[in-house]
C-alpha positions as a LaTeX table, in Angstrom:
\begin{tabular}{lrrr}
\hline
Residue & $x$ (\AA) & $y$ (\AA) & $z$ (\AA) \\
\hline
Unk1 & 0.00 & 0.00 & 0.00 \\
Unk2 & 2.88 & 2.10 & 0.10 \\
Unk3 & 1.52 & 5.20 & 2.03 \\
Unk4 & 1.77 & 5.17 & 6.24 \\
Unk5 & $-2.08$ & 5.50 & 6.40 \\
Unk6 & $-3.05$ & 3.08 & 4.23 \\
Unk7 & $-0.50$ & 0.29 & 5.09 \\
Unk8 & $-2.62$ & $-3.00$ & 6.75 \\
Unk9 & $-1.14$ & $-2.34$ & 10.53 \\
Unk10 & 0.30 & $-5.40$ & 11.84 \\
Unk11 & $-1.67$ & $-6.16$ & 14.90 \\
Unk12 & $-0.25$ & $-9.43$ & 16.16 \\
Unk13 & $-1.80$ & $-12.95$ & 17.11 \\
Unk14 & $-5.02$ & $-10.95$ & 17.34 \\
Unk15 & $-8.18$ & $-11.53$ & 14.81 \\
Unk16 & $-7.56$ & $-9.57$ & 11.48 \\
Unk17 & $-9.42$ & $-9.45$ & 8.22 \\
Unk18 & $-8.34$ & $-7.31$ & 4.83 \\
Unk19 & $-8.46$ & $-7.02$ & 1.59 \\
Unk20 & $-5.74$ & $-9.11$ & 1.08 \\
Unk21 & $-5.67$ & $-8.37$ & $-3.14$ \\
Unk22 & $-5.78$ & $-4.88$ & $-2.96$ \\
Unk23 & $-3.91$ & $-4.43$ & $-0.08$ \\
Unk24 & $-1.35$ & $-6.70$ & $-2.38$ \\
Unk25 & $-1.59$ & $-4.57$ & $-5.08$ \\
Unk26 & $-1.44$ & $-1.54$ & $-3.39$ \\
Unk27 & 1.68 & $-1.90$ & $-1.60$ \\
Unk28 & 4.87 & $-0.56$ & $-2.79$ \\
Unk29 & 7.35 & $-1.63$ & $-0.24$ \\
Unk30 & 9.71 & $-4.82$ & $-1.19$ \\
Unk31 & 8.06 & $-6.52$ & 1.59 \\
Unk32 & 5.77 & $-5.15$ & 4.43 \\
Unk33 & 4.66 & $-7.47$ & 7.09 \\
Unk34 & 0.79 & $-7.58$ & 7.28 \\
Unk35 & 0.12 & $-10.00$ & 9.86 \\
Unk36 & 1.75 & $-12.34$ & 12.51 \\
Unk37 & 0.34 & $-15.08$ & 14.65 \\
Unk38 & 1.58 & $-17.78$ & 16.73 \\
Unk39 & 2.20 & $-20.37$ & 13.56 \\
Unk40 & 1.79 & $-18.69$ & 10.55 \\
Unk41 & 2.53 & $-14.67$ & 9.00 \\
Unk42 & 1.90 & $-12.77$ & 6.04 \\
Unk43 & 3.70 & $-10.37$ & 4.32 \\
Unk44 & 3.11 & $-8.34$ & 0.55 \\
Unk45 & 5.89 & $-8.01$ & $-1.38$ \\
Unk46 & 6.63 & $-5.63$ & $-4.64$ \\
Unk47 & 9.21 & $-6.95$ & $-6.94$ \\
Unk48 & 10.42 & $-4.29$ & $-9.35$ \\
Unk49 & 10.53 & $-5.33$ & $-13.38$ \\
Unk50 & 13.58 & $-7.33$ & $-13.72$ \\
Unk51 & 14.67 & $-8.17$ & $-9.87$ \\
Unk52 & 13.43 & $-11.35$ & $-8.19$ \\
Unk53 & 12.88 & $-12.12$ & $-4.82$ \\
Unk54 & 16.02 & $-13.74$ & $-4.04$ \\
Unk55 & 17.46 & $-17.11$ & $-4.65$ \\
Unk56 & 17.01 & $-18.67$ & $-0.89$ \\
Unk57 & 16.07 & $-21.51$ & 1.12 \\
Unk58 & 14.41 & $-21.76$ & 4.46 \\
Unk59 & 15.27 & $-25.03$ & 6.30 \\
Unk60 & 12.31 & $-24.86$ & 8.69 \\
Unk61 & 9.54 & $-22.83$ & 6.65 \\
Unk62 & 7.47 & $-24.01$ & 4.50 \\
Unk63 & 6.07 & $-20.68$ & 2.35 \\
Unk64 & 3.01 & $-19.97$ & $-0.11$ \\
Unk65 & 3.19 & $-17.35$ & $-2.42$ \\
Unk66 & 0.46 & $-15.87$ & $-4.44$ \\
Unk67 & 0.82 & $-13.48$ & $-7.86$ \\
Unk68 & $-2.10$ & $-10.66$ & $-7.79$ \\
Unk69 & $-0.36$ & $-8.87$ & $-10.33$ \\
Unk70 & 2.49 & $-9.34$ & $-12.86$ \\
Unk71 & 4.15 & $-11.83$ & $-14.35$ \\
Unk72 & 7.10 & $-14.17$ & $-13.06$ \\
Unk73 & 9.69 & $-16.79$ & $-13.44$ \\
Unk74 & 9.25 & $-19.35$ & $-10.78$ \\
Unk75 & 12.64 & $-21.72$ & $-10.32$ \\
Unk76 & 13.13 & $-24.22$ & $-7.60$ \\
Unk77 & 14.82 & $-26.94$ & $-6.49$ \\
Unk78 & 17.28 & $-29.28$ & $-3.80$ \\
Unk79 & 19.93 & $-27.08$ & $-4.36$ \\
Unk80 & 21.14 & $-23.34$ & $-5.68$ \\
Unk81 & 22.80 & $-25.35$ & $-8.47$ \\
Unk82 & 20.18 & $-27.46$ & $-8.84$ \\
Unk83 & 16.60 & $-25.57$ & $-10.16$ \\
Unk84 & 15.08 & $-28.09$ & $-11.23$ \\
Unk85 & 11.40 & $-26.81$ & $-11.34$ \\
Unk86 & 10.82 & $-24.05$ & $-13.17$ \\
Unk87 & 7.28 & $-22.36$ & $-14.41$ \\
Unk88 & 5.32 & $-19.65$ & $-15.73$ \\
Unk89 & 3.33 & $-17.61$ & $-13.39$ \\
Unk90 & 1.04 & $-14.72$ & $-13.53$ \\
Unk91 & $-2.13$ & $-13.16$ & $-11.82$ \\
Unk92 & $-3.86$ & $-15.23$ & $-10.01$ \\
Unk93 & $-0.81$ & $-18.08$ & $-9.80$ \\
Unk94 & $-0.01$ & $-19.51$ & $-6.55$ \\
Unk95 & 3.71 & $-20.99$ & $-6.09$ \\
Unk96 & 4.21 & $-23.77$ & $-2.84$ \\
Unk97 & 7.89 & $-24.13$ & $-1.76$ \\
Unk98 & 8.27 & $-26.77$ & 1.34 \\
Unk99 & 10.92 & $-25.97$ & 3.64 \\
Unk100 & 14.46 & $-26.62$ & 2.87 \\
Unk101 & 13.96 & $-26.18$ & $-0.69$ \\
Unk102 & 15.96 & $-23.55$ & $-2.97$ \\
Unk103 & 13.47 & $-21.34$ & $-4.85$ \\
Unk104 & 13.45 & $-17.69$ & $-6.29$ \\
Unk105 & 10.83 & $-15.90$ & $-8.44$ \\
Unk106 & 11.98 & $-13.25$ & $-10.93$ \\
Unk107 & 9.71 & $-10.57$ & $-12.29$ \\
Unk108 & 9.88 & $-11.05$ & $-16.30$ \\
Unk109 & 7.10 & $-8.79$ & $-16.97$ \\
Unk110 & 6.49 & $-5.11$ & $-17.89$ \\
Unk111 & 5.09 & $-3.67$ & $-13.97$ \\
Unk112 & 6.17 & $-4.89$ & $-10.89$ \\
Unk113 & 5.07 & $-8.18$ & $-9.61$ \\
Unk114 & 2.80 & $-8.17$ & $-6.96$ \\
Unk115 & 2.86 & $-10.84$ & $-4.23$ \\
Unk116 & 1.92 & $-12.39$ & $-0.85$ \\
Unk117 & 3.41 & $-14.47$ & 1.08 \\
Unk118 & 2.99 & $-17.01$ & 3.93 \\
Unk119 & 5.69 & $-18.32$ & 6.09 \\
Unk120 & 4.75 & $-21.19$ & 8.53 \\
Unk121 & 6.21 & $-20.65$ & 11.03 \\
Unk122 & 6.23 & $-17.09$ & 11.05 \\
Unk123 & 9.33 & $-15.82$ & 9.21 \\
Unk124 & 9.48 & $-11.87$ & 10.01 \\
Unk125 & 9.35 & $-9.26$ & 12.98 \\
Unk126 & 5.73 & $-8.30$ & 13.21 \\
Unk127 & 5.04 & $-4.86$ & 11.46 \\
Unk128 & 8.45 & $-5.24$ & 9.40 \\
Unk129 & 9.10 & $-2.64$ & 6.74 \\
Unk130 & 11.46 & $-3.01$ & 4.00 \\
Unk131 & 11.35 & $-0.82$ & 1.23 \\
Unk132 & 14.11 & $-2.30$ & $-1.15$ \\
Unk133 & 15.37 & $-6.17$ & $-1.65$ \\
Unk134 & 18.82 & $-3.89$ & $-0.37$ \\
Unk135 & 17.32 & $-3.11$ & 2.85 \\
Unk136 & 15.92 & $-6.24$ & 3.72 \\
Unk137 & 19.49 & $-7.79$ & 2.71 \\
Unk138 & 21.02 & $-5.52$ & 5.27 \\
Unk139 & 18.39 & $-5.61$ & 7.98 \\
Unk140 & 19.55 & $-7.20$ & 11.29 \\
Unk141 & 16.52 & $-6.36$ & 13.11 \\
Unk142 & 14.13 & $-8.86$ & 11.51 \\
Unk143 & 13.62 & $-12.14$ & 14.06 \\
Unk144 & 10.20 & $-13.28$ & 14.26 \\
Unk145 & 8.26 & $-12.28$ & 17.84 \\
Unk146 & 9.69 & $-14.24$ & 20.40 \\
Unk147 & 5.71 & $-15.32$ & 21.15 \\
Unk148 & 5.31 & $-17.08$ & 17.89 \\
Unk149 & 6.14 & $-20.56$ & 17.78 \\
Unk150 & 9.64 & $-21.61$ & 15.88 \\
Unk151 & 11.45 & $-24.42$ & 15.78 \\
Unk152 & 15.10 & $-25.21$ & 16.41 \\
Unk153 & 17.00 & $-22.08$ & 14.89 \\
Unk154 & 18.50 & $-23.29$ & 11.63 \\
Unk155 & 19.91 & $-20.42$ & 9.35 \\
Unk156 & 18.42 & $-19.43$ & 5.81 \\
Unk157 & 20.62 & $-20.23$ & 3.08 \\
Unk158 & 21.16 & $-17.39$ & 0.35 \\
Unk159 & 22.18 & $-17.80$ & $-3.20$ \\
\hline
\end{tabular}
């Protein structure tokens, strides 16, 4: 959503409902954090025309992603070498990546790719705002809430 007042307020383990599409399409931030409970979290995420999301794997989250708008180059696999799934995805697309496996989606289209995301368990600190893929890449503040519910800490890997 982009602008402070219009941005879905994070409000914690607490019943929410949204617009979830146009919030998605709204927002202009690389990822904004939208919700966070115990188990699960959303977040929205704009991908500018030509950048992806970022090749990575989470050993302990499993993550669904959904396209509201845009289009997108979906590649996953066992390993950052290894990419061995690879599809087509536009509005209205969803994308499934269980944990531990490599997977990146790259915005081949003509507008930014519009997404959401969510992490089980929750992946993010509640309310998170990152602007850029460069901020979130330098962000050390960004642990999930210590009341949600992780497992054993095992670090992402990054391509």
């Amino acid at each position: 959503m982009g602008v402070a007042t219009n941005r879905i307020m994070d409000i914690g383990p607490e019943p929410q409902s949204f617009d979830i599409e146009r919030a998605t399409k709204e927002n202009a931030d690389y990822r904004s954090v939208a919700w966070s409970g115990r188990y699960l979290q959303v977040t929205l995420m704009s991908i500018p025309v030509g950048s992806d999301i970022g090749l990575e794997a989470h050993p302990q989250t499993d993550q669904f992603l959904r396209l509201d708008a845009g289009r997108g180059l979906v590649q996953m696999g066992t390993a950052k070498d290894k990419l061995t799934f690879e599809k087509e995805v536009s509005n209205g697309w969803c994308v499934i990546v269980p944990a531990g496996t490599w997977h990146n989606i790259t915005n081949t289209g003509t507008t930014p790719m519009q997404v959401y995301t969510i992490y089980a368990p929750a992946h993010h600190a509640p309310g998170k705002v990152q602007a850029t893929a460069a901020a979130a890449e330098t962000d050390k503040d960004d642990a999930p809430a210590a009341w949600s519910v992780q497992p054993q800490h095992t670090p992402d890997k990054h391509g």
